[in-house]
């Protein structure tokens, strides 16, 4: 979850991001917008050359529905100074990274009720 709004090229990082399930399915919400996590939704998170500079995009079908730049966990000086800080900790601190790595996996989606083919 992101609790601090940050500006980025091409968009603003919403002040709140969450993944949740209800009776109708699995949802991703960013600020006041939300998307049902189904066959047509993909999550893309790119890191830039500057440590911690990231871009997150929500792709629906073949179109980018939303995209924004933000400062990820690697931008935090405490994390930069921690020799034990690794990809797992980064993923725990950044739901967008988690979604890009895990949220596009068909098996993960099936566990949460998204049962259609993701080929």
N, CA, C and O atoms as CSV, one atom per row, in Angstrom:
chain,resi,resn,atom,element,x,y,z
A,1,UNK,N,N,0.835,-1.161,0.000
A,1,UNK,CA,C,0.000,0.000,0.000
A,1,UNK,C,C,0.886,1.232,0.000
A,1,UNK,O,O,1.900,1.284,0.696
A,2,UNK,N,N,0.497,2.216,-0.781
A,2,UNK,CA,C,1.221,3.479,-0.828
A,2,UNK,C,C,0.402,4.505,-0.056
A,2,UNK,O,O,-0.769,4.724,-0.366
A,3,UNK,N,N,1.000,5.126,0.931
A,3,UNK,CA,C,0.266,6.093,1.735
A,3,UNK,C,C,0.667,7.533,1.460
A,3,UNK,O,O,0.050,8.459,1.986
A,4,UNK,N,N,1.687,7.732,0.646
A,4,UNK,CA,C,2.150,9.081,0.343
A,4,UNK,C,C,2.003,9.362,-1.140
A,4,UNK,O,O,2.596,8.671,-1.968
A,5,UNK,N,N,1.219,10.370,-1.477
A,5,UNK,CA,C,1.071,10.736,-2.886
A,5,UNK,C,C,2.369,11.358,-3.378
A,5,UNK,O,O,2.970,12.190,-2.699
A,6,UNK,N,N,2.788,10.949,-4.550
A,6,UNK,CA,C,4.010,11.476,-5.162
A,6,UNK,C,C,3.721,11.767,-6.622
A,6,UNK,O,O,2.987,11.026,-7.275
A,7,UNK,N,N,4.288,12.826,-7.124
A,7,UNK,CA,C,4.106,13.125,-8.539
A,7,UNK,C,C,5.134,12.380,-9.365
A,7,UNK,O,O,6.241,12.099,-8.908
A,8,UNK,N,N,4.751,12.070,-10.575
A,8,UNK,CA,C,5.675,11.428,-11.493
A,8,UNK,C,C,5.317,11.824,-12.907
A,8,UNK,O,O,4.192,12.249,-13.172
A,9,UNK,N,N,6.263,11.689,-13.814
A,9,UNK,CA,C,6.004,12.022,-15.211
A,9,UNK,C,C,4.857,11.183,-15.729
A,9,UNK,O,O,4.859,9.962,-15.569
A,10,UNK,N,N,3.891,11.811,-16.340
A,10,UNK,CA,C,2.790,11.081,-16.952
A,10,UNK,C,C,1.696,10.691,-15.988
A,10,UNK,O,O,0.774,9.978,-16.383
A,11,UNK,N,N,1.754,11.119,-14.750
A,11,UNK,CA,C,0.683,10.767,-13.831
A,11,UNK,C,C,1.108,10.979,-12.395
A,11,UNK,O,O,2.278,11.226,-12.103
A,12,UNK,N,N,0.149,10.878,-11.515
A,12,UNK,CA,C,0.394,11.030,-10.095
A,12,UNK,C,C,0.158,9.707,-9.405
A,12,UNK,O,O,-0.842,9.034,-9.657
A,13,UNK,N,N,1.068,9.338,-8.543
A,13,UNK,CA,C,0.929,8.132,-7.751
A,13,UNK,C,C,-0.253,8.328,-6.815
A,13,UNK,O,O,-0.228,9.235,-5.983
A,14,UNK,N,N,-1.283,7.506,-6.928
A,14,UNK,CA,C,-2.426,7.661,-6.025
A,14,UNK,C,C,-1.985,7.533,-4.567
A,14,UNK,O,O,-1.014,6.843,-4.256
A,15,UNK,N,N,-2.709,8.203,-3.692
A,15,UNK,CA,C,-2.342,8.180,-2.282
A,15,UNK,C,C,-2.673,6.852,-1.622
A,15,UNK,O,O,-2.268,6.613,-0.484
A,16,UNK,N,N,-3.403,5.981,-2.317
A,16,UNK,CA,C,-3.772,4.692,-1.744
A,16,UNK,C,C,-3.865,3.657,-2.853
A,16,UNK,O,O,-4.488,3.909,-3.885
A,17,UNK,N,N,-3.256,2.500,-2.653
A,17,UNK,CA,C,-3.374,1.366,-3.572
A,17,UNK,C,C,-3.696,0.130,-2.756
A,17,UNK,O,O,-3.134,-0.071,-1.679
A,18,UNK,N,N,-4.602,-0.706,-3.264
A,18,UNK,CA,C,-4.978,-1.915,-2.530
A,18,UNK,C,C,-5.458,-2.988,-3.490
A,18,UNK,O,O,-5.930,-2.700,-4.590
A,19,UNK,N,N,-5.328,-4.226,-3.050
A,19,UNK,CA,C,-5.922,-5.375,-3.732
A,19,UNK,C,C,-6.882,-5.987,-2.734
A,19,UNK,O,O,-6.529,-6.194,-1.573
A,20,UNK,N,N,-8.088,-6.275,-3.176
A,20,UNK,CA,C,-9.054,-6.898,-2.273
A,20,UNK,C,C,-10.019,-7.761,-3.068
A,20,UNK,O,O,-10.178,-7.596,-4.278
A,21,UNK,N,N,-10.656,-8.680,-2.366
A,21,UNK,CA,C,-11.655,-9.558,-2.975
A,21,UNK,C,C,-12.998,-9.284,-2.325
A,21,UNK,O,O,-13.087,-9.018,-1.126
A,22,UNK,N,N,-14.041,-9.353,-3.138
A,22,UNK,CA,C,-15.398,-9.333,-2.606
A,22,UNK,C,C,-16.180,-10.422,-3.332
A,22,UNK,O,O,-15.593,-11.217,-4.066
A,23,UNK,N,N,-17.474,-10.467,-3.140
A,23,UNK,CA,C,-18.288,-11.533,-3.731
A,23,UNK,C,C,-18.230,-11.539,-5.252
A,23,UNK,O,O,-18.474,-12.574,-5.872
A,24,UNK,N,N,-17.912,-10.402,-5.864
A,24,UNK,CA,C,-17.897,-10.332,-7.329
A,24,UNK,C,C,-16.530,-10.605,-7.938
A,24,UNK,O,O,-16.422,-10.693,-9.161
A,25,UNK,N,N,-15.478,-10.743,-7.129
A,25,UNK,CA,C,-14.169,-11.045,-7.687
A,25,UNK,C,C,-13.039,-10.334,-6.983
A,25,UNK,O,O,-13.186,-9.835,-5.867
A,26,UNK,N,N,-11.908,-10.300,-7.660
A,26,UNK,CA,C,-10.689,-9.684,-7.147
A,26,UNK,C,C,-10.540,-8.306,-7.786
A,26,UNK,O,O,-10.762,-8.150,-8.986
A,27,UNK,N,N,-10.163,-7.308,-6.986
A,27,UNK,CA,C,-10.088,-5.926,-7.442
A,27,UNK,C,C,-8.744,-5.299,-7.095
A,27,UNK,O,O,-8.132,-5.638,-6.082
A,28,UNK,N,N,-8.289,-4.380,-7.949
A,28,UNK,CA,C,-7.158,-3.509,-7.646
A,28,UNK,C,C,-7.702,-2.095,-7.640
A,28,UNK,O,O,-8.372,-1.681,-8.587
A,29,UNK,N,N,-7.417,-1.341,-6.570
A,29,UNK,CA,C,-7.861,0.041,-6.476
A,29,UNK,C,C,-6.655,0.937,-6.308
A,29,UNK,O,O,-5.756,0.649,-5.518
A,30,UNK,N,N,-6.644,2.032,-7.059
A,30,UNK,CA,C,-5.602,3.053,-6.972
A,30,UNK,C,C,-6.308,4.395,-6.861
A,30,UNK,O,O,-6.929,4.861,-7.817
A,31,UNK,N,N,-6.209,5.004,-5.704
A,31,UNK,CA,C,-6.955,6.233,-5.480
A,31,UNK,C,C,-8.443,5.945,-5.567
A,31,UNK,O,O,-8.934,5.022,-4.918
A,32,UNK,N,N,-9.163,6.718,-6.354
A,32,UNK,CA,C,-10.608,6.520,-6.492
A,32,UNK,C,C,-10.972,5.589,-7.646
A,32,UNK,O,O,-12.149,5.291,-7.847
A,33,UNK,N,N,-9.976,5.124,-8.409
A,33,UNK,CA,C,-10.250,4.230,-9.546
A,33,UNK,C,C,-10.004,2.785,-9.154
A,33,UNK,O,O,-9.134,2.493,-8.334
A,34,UNK,N,N,-10.782,1.874,-9.751
A,34,UNK,CA,C,-10.554,0.460,-9.486
A,34,UNK,C,C,-10.784,-0.353,-10.745
A,34,UNK,O,O,-11.530,0.039,-11.641
A,35,UNK,N,N,-10.114,-1.505,-10.785
A,35,UNK,CA,C,-10.204,-2.419,-11.916
A,35,UNK,C,C,-10.433,-3.818,-11.388
A,35,UNK,O,O,-9.794,-4.244,-10.425
A,36,UNK,N,N,-11.347,-4.528,-12.021
A,36,UNK,CA,C,-11.514,-5.937,-11.682
A,36,UNK,C,C,-10.322,-6.688,-12.275
A,36,UNK,O,O,-9.996,-6.510,-13.448
A,37,UNK,N,N,-9.686,-7.511,-11.480
A,37,UNK,CA,C,-8.528,-8.283,-11.934
A,37,UNK,C,C,-9.073,-9.497,-12.676
A,37,UNK,O,O,-9.452,-10.500,-12.071
A,38,UNK,N,N,-9.103,-9.381,-14.002
A,38,UNK,CA,C,-9.596,-10.487,-14.823
A,38,UNK,C,C,-8.662,-10.702,-16.002
A,38,UNK,O,O,-7.549,-10.176,-16.026
A,39,UNK,N,N,-9.114,-11.469,-16.968
A,39,UNK,CA,C,-8.275,-11.842,-18.108
A,39,UNK,C,C,-7.634,-10.653,-18.806
A,39,UNK,O,O,-6.496,-10.740,-19.269
A,40,UNK,N,N,-8.350,-9.556,-18.881
A,40,UNK,CA,C,-7.892,-8.423,-19.681
A,40,UNK,C,C,-6.941,-7.477,-18.951
A,40,UNK,O,O,-6.377,-6.578,-19.574
A,41,UNK,N,N,-6.752,-7.661,-17.650
A,41,UNK,CA,C,-5.951,-6.729,-16.860
A,41,UNK,C,C,-4.553,-7.288,-16.615
A,41,UNK,O,O,-4.392,-8.430,-16.185
A,42,UNK,N,N,-3.546,-6.464,-16.894
A,42,UNK,CA,C,-2.150,-6.816,-16.626
A,42,UNK,C,C,-1.504,-5.674,-15.838
A,42,UNK,O,O,-1.870,-4.509,-15.988
A,43,UNK,N,N,-0.546,-6.034,-15.005
A,43,UNK,CA,C,0.188,-5.057,-14.213
A,43,UNK,C,C,1.636,-5.039,-14.680
A,43,UNK,O,O,2.266,-6.087,-14.821
A,44,UNK,N,N,2.162,-3.833,-14.920
A,44,UNK,CA,C,3.540,-3.677,-15.391
A,44,UNK,C,C,4.228,-2.669,-14.478
A,44,UNK,O,O,3.722,-1.571,-14.246
A,45,UNK,N,N,5.385,-3.062,-13.967
A,45,UNK,CA,C,6.163,-2.155,-13.124
A,45,UNK,C,C,7.582,-2.134,-13.668
A,45,UNK,O,O,8.246,-3.168,-13.737
A,46,UNK,N,N,8.038,-0.959,-14.051
A,46,UNK,CA,C,9.382,-0.788,-14.596
A,46,UNK,C,C,10.211,0.042,-13.632
A,46,UNK,O,O,9.733,1.030,-13.075
A,47,UNK,N,N,11.454,-0.365,-13.442
A,47,UNK,CA,C,12.403,0.423,-12.657
A,47,UNK,C,C,13.266,1.212,-13.635
A,47,UNK,O,O,13.580,0.733,-14.725
A,48,UNK,N,N,13.641,2.401,-13.244
A,48,UNK,CA,C,14.478,3.254,-14.078
A,48,UNK,C,C,15.910,3.223,-13.566
A,48,UNK,O,O,16.198,2.610,-12.538
A,49,UNK,N,N,16.795,3.882,-14.284
A,49,UNK,CA,C,18.210,3.881,-13.901
A,49,UNK,C,C,18.449,4.547,-12.550
A,49,UNK,O,O,19.315,4.112,-11.792
A,50,UNK,N,N,17.703,5.580,-12.248
A,50,UNK,CA,C,17.861,6.249,-10.949
A,50,UNK,C,C,17.303,5.321,-9.873
A,50,UNK,O,O,16.156,4.889,-9.988
A,51,UNK,N,N,18.073,5.000,-8.831
A,51,UNK,CA,C,17.595,4.069,-7.804
A,51,UNK,C,C,16.254,4.493,-7.220
A,51,UNK,O,O,16.097,5.622,-6.753
A,52,UNK,N,N,15.312,3.598,-7.249
A,52,UNK,CA,C,14.009,3.845,-6.663
A,52,UNK,C,C,12.995,4.482,-7.583
A,52,UNK,O,O,11.813,4.528,-7.240
A,53,UNK,N,N,13.407,4.979,-8.746
A,53,UNK,CA,C,12.460,5.587,-9.683
A,53,UNK,C,C,11.733,4.469,-10.430
A,53,UNK,O,O,12.366,3.629,-11.070
A,54,UNK,N,N,10.412,4.463,-10.345
A,54,UNK,CA,C,9.615,3.374,-10.922
A,54,UNK,C,C,8.443,3.929,-11.718
A,54,UNK,O,O,8.056,5.086,-11.559
A,55,UNK,N,N,7.896,3.095,-12.565
A,55,UNK,CA,C,6.666,3.402,-13.291
A,55,UNK,C,C,5.771,2.188,-13.185
A,55,UNK,O,O,6.211,1.059,-13.402
A,56,UNK,N,N,4.512,2.422,-12.850
A,56,UNK,CA,C,3.523,1.358,-12.752
A,56,UNK,C,C,2.426,1.629,-13.764
A,56,UNK,O,O,1.937,2.753,-13.881
A,57,UNK,N,N,2.042,0.592,-14.494
A,57,UNK,CA,C,0.982,0.727,-15.500
A,57,UNK,C,C,-0.032,-0.388,-15.319
A,57,UNK,O,O,0.306,-1.519,-14.971
A,58,UNK,N,N,-1.276,-0.035,-15.564
A,58,UNK,CA,C,-2.362,-1.004,-15.596
A,58,UNK,C,C,-2.795,-1.084,-17.044
A,58,UNK,O,O,-3.244,-0.098,-17.629
A,59,UNK,N,N,-2.655,-2.262,-17.614
A,59,UNK,CA,C,-2.978,-2.478,-19.021
A,59,UNK,C,C,-4.255,-3.300,-19.089
A,59,UNK,O,O,-4.344,-4.382,-18.509
A,60,UNK,N,N,-5.241,-2.777,-19.803
A,60,UNK,CA,C,-6.505,-3.484,-20.003
A,60,UNK,C,C,-6.594,-3.805,-21.482
A,60,UNK,O,O,-6.654,-2.909,-22.324
A,61,UNK,N,N,-6.604,-5.110,-21.792
A,61,UNK,CA,C,-6.528,-5.522,-23.189
A,61,UNK,C,C,-5.173,-5.113,-23.733
A,61,UNK,O,O,-4.139,-5.562,-23.238
A,62,UNK,N,N,-5.172,-4.269,-24.741
A,62,UNK,CA,C,-3.904,-3.785,-25.302
A,62,UNK,C,C,-3.684,-2.300,-25.010
A,62,UNK,O,O,-2.746,-1.699,-25.535
A,63,UNK,N,N,-4.535,-1.710,-24.184
A,63,UNK,CA,C,-4.460,-0.281,-23.894
A,63,UNK,C,C,-4.004,-0.016,-22.464
A,63,UNK,O,O,-4.417,-0.714,-21.537
A,64,UNK,N,N,-3.161,0.985,-22.286
A,64,UNK,CA,C,-2.764,1.408,-20.944
A,64,UNK,C,C,-3.924,2.204,-20.350
A,64,UNK,O,O,-4.276,3.271,-20.852
A,65,UNK,N,N,-4.511,1.676,-19.278
A,65,UNK,CA,C,-5.646,2.334,-18.627
A,65,UNK,C,C,-5.184,3.402,-17.638
A,65,UNK,O,O,-5.863,4.410,-17.440
A,66,UNK,N,N,-4.034,3.176,-17.024
A,66,UNK,CA,C,-3.471,4.140,-16.074
A,66,UNK,C,C,-1.984,3.868,-15.954
A,66,UNK,O,O,-1.535,2.730,-16.084
A,67,UNK,N,N,-1.228,4.922,-15.705
A,67,UNK,CA,C,0.214,4.780,-15.554
A,67,UNK,C,C,0.728,5.968,-14.756
A,67,UNK,O,O,0.292,7.099,-14.966
A,68,UNK,N,N,1.661,5.707,-13.835
A,68,UNK,CA,C,2.242,6.798,-13.078
A,68,UNK,C,C,3.644,6.439,-12.618
A,68,UNK,O,O,3.985,5.271,-12.433
A,69,UNK,N,N,4.443,7.479,-12.439
A,69,UNK,CA,C,5.776,7.310,-11.882
A,69,UNK,C,C,5.713,7.478,-10.378
A,69,UNK,O,O,4.852,8.186,-9.856
A,70,UNK,N,N,6.630,6.823,-9.683
A,70,UNK,CA,C,6.663,6.941,-8.232
A,70,UNK,C,C,8.042,6.552,-7.718
A,70,UNK,O,O,8.839,5.941,-8.430
A,71,UNK,N,N,8.304,6.914,-6.486
A,71,UNK,CA,C,9.549,6.528,-5.828
A,71,UNK,C,C,9.307,5.230,-5.075
A,71,UNK,O,O,8.497,5.181,-4.149
A,72,UNK,N,N,10.013,4.180,-5.478
A,72,UNK,CA,C,9.874,2.882,-4.840
A,72,UNK,C,C,10.748,2.766,-3.600
A,72,UNK,O,O,11.431,3.718,-3.223
A,73,UNK,N,N,10.724,1.598,-2.970
A,73,UNK,CA,C,11.487,1.386,-1.738
A,73,UNK,C,C,12.990,1.612,-1.882
A,73,UNK,O,O,13.652,1.965,-0.906
A,74,UNK,N,N,13.539,1.416,-3.075
A,74,UNK,CA,C,14.980,1.621,-3.252
A,74,UNK,C,C,15.375,3.093,-3.206
A,74,UNK,O,O,16.564,3.407,-3.143
A,75,UNK,N,N,14.400,4.003,-3.236
A,75,UNK,CA,C,14.689,5.428,-3.104
A,75,UNK,C,C,14.899,5.822,-1.642
A,75,UNK,O,O,15.432,6.894,-1.358
A,76,UNK,N,N,14.487,4.970,-0.726
A,76,UNK,CA,C,14.605,5.242,0.706
A,76,UNK,C,C,16.061,5.057,1.144
A,76,UNK,O,O,16.611,3.966,0.997
A,77,UNK,N,N,16.691,6.104,1.679
A,77,UNK,CA,C,18.092,5.988,2.100
A,77,UNK,C,C,18.332,4.874,3.122
A,77,UNK,O,O,19.405,4.271,3.141
A,78,UNK,N,N,17.344,4.601,3.966
A,78,UNK,CA,C,17.489,3.518,4.945
A,78,UNK,C,C,17.621,2.183,4.222
A,78,UNK,O,O,18.472,1.366,4.572
A,79,UNK,N,N,16.783,1.961,3.217
A,79,UNK,CA,C,16.874,0.718,2.445
A,79,UNK,C,C,18.177,0.655,1.649
A,79,UNK,O,O,18.784,-0.409,1.530
A,80,UNK,N,N,18.601,1.784,1.111
A,80,UNK,CA,C,19.856,1.821,0.351
A,80,UNK,C,C,21.049,1.454,1.228
A,80,UNK,O,O,21.995,0.819,0.762
A,81,UNK,N,N,21.003,1.853,2.495
A,81,UNK,CA,C,22.118,1.597,3.406
A,81,UNK,C,C,22.073,0.201,4.030
A,81,UNK,O,O,23.046,-0.228,4.650
A,82,UNK,N,N,20.967,-0.501,3.873
A,82,UNK,CA,C,20.793,-1.823,4.488
A,82,UNK,C,C,21.368,-2.902,3.579
A,82,UNK,O,O,20.795,-3.177,2.525
A,83,UNK,N,N,22.485,-3.521,3.958
A,83,UNK,CA,C,23.079,-4.546,3.092
A,83,UNK,C,C,22.213,-5.796,2.970
A,83,UNK,O,O,22.408,-6.593,2.053
A,84,UNK,N,N,21.263,-5.977,3.880
A,84,UNK,CA,C,20.393,-7.154,3.831
A,84,UNK,C,C,19.094,-6.889,3.063
A,84,UNK,O,O,18.301,-7.808,2.854
A,85,UNK,N,N,18.873,-5.639,2.643
A,85,UNK,CA,C,17.641,-5.320,1.910
A,85,UNK,C,C,17.675,-6.030,0.566
A,85,UNK,O,O,18.615,-5.862,-0.212
A,86,UNK,N,N,16.645,-6.823,0.298
A,86,UNK,CA,C,16.633,-7.614,-0.933
A,86,UNK,C,C,15.292,-7.483,-1.649
A,86,UNK,O,O,14.422,-6.715,-1.238
A,87,UNK,N,N,15.146,-8.243,-2.718
A,87,UNK,CA,C,13.940,-8.192,-3.531
A,87,UNK,C,C,12.681,-8.561,-2.775
A,87,UNK,O,O,11.612,-8.018,-3.052
A,88,UNK,N,N,12.790,-9.482,-1.821
A,88,UNK,CA,C,11.611,-9.870,-1.050
A,88,UNK,C,C,11.129,-8.708,-0.183
A,88,UNK,O,O,9.929,-8.445,-0.101
A,89,UNK,N,N,12.064,-8.016,0.459
A,89,UNK,CA,C,11.678,-6.861,1.267
A,89,UNK,C,C,11.119,-5.744,0.387
A,89,UNK,O,O,10.166,-5.063,0.763
A,90,UNK,N,N,11.718,-5.567,-0.778
A,90,UNK,CA,C,11.219,-4.548,-1.702
A,90,UNK,C,C,9.779,-4.854,-2.097
A,90,UNK,O,O,8.935,-3.958,-2.138
A,91,UNK,N,N,9.501,-6.125,-2.387
A,91,UNK,CA,C,8.152,-6.530,-2.771
A,91,UNK,C,C,7.160,-6.328,-1.624
A,91,UNK,O,O,6.016,-5.939,-1.857
A,92,UNK,N,N,7.592,-6.590,-0.385
A,92,UNK,CA,C,6.723,-6.393,0.774
A,92,UNK,C,C,6.373,-4.923,0.975
A,92,UNK,O,O,5.299,-4.606,1.486
A,93,UNK,N,N,7.275,-4.020,0.575
A,93,UNK,CA,C,7.042,-2.588,0.748
A,93,UNK,C,C,6.348,-1.936,-0.444
A,93,UNK,O,O,5.926,-0.783,-0.354
A,94,UNK,N,N,6.225,-2.645,-1.544
A,94,UNK,CA,C,5.701,-2.046,-2.778
A,94,UNK,C,C,4.667,-2.971,-3.412
A,94,UNK,O,O,5.020,-3.924,-4.107
A,95,UNK,N,N,3.387,-2.686,-3.168
A,95,UNK,CA,C,2.316,-3.536,-3.694
A,95,UNK,C,C,2.330,-3.565,-5.222
A,95,UNK,O,O,1.918,-4.554,-5.828
A,96,UNK,N,N,2.802,-2.485,-5.844
A,96,UNK,CA,C,2.850,-2.453,-7.306
A,96,UNK,C,C,3.870,-3.454,-7.833
A,96,UNK,O,O,3.620,-4.123,-8.836
A,97,UNK,N,N,5.014,-3.563,-7.167
A,97,UNK,CA,C,6.008,-4.564,-7.551
A,97,UNK,C,C,5.445,-5.964,-7.335
A,97,UNK,O,O,5.616,-6.840,-8.183
A,98,UNK,N,N,4.778,-6.177,-6.212
A,98,UNK,CA,C,4.150,-7.470,-5.937
A,98,UNK,C,C,3.177,-7.842,-7.052
A,98,UNK,O,O,3.189,-8.972,-7.542
A,99,UNK,N,N,2.338,-6.895,-7.450
A,99,UNK,CA,C,1.352,-7.187,-8.502
A,99,UNK,C,C,2.011,-7.498,-9.836
A,99,UNK,O,O,1.561,-8.390,-10.555
A,100,UNK,N,N,3.065,-6.776,-10.173
A,100,UNK,CA,C,3.750,-7.043,-11.441
A,100,UNK,C,C,4.413,-8.417,-11.426
A,100,UNK,O,O,4.460,-9.089,-12.456
A,101,UNK,N,N,4.921,-8.838,-10.282
A,101,UNK,CA,C,5.592,-10.140,-10.190
A,101,UNK,C,C,4.619,-11.294,-9.995
A,101,UNK,O,O,4.800,-12.364,-10.576
A,102,UNK,N,N,3.588,-11.086,-9.180
A,102,UNK,CA,C,2.701,-12.183,-8.790
A,102,UNK,C,C,1.296,-12.040,-9.376
A,102,UNK,O,O,0.668,-13.037,-9.734
A,103,UNK,N,N,0.808,-10.817,-9.475
A,103,UNK,CA,C,-0.577,-10.579,-9.871
A,103,UNK,C,C,-0.938,-10.987,-11.279
A,103,UNK,O,O,-2.120,-11.144,-11.584
A,104,UNK,N,N,0.044,-11.165,-12.152
A,104,UNK,CA,C,-0.237,-11.604,-13.518
A,104,UNK,C,C,-0.218,-13.120,-13.654
A,104,UNK,O,O,-0.508,-13.650,-14.726
A,105,UNK,N,N,0.121,-13.819,-12.577
A,105,UNK,CA,C,0.230,-15.277,-12.605
A,105,UNK,C,C,-1.159,-15.924,-12.600
A,105,UNK,O,O,-1.951,-15.660,-11.695
A,106,UNK,N,N,-1.470,-16.766,-13.593
A,106,UNK,CA,C,-2.789,-17.399,-13.660
A,106,UNK,C,C,-3.132,-18.205,-12.407
A,106,UNK,O,O,-4.284,-18.202,-11.974
A,107,UNK,N,N,-2.162,-18.888,-11.824
A,107,UNK,CA,C,-2.444,-19.693,-10.625
A,107,UNK,C,C,-2.805,-18.802,-9.442
A,107,UNK,O,O,-3.728,-19.118,-8.691
A,108,UNK,N,N,-2.092,-17.697,-9.267
A,108,UNK,CA,C,-2.417,-16.766,-8.190
A,108,UNK,C,C,-3.832,-16.228,-8.375
A,108,UNK,O,O,-4.591,-16.131,-7.411
A,109,UNK,N,N,-4.184,-15.884,-9.593
A,109,UNK,CA,C,-5.529,-15.371,-9.866
A,109,UNK,C,C,-6.588,-16.428,-9.609
A,109,UNK,O,O,-7.655,-16.119,-9.079
A,110,UNK,N,N,-6.310,-17.667,-9.977
A,110,UNK,CA,C,-7.283,-18.742,-9.739
A,110,UNK,C,C,-7.570,-18.902,-8.250
A,110,UNK,O,O,-8.712,-19.145,-7.859
A,111,UNK,N,N,-6.555,-18.768,-7.433
A,111,UNK,CA,C,-6.745,-18.896,-5.977
A,111,UNK,C,C,-7.708,-17.857,-5.432
A,111,UNK,O,O,-8.352,-18.079,-4.406
A,112,UNK,N,N,-7.809,-16.726,-6.113
A,112,UNK,CA,C,-8.689,-15.656,-5.661
A,112,UNK,C,C,-9.958,-15.539,-6.500
A,112,UNK,O,O,-10.643,-14.518,-6.451
A,113,UNK,N,N,-10.272,-16.574,-7.264
A,113,UNK,CA,C,-11.549,-16.608,-7.961
A,113,UNK,C,C,-11.555,-16.076,-9.368
A,113,UNK,O,O,-12.627,-15.941,-9.958
A,114,UNK,N,N,-10.403,-15.766,-9.934
A,114,UNK,CA,C,-10.344,-15.338,-11.326
A,114,UNK,C,C,-9.993,-16.575,-12.129
A,114,UNK,O,O,-8.820,-16.931,-12.235
A,115,UNK,N,N,-10.995,-17.234,-12.696
A,115,UNK,CA,C,-10.823,-18.583,-13.234
A,115,UNK,C,C,-10.656,-18.675,-14.737
A,115,UNK,O,O,-10.458,-19.774,-15.255
A,116,UNK,N,N,-10.726,-17.590,-15.444
A,116,UNK,CA,C,-10.640,-17.687,-16.900
A,116,UNK,C,C,-9.208,-17.863,-17.366
A,116,UNK,O,O,-8.264,-17.573,-16.630
A,117,UNK,N,N,-9.053,-18.334,-18.580
A,117,UNK,CA,C,-7.735,-18.593,-19.163
A,117,UNK,C,C,-6.994,-17.275,-19.393
A,117,UNK,O,O,-7.578,-16.319,-19.903
A,118,UNK,N,N,-5.716,-17.217,-19.023
A,118,UNK,CA,C,-4.923,-15.993,-19.161
A,118,UNK,C,C,-3.866,-16.093,-20.245
A,118,UNK,O,O,-2.892,-15.341,-20.207
A,119,UNK,N,N,-4.015,-16.984,-21.201
A,119,UNK,CA,C,-3.005,-17.149,-22.259
A,119,UNK,C,C,-2.852,-15.913,-23.098
A,119,UNK,O,O,-2.043,-15.893,-24.026
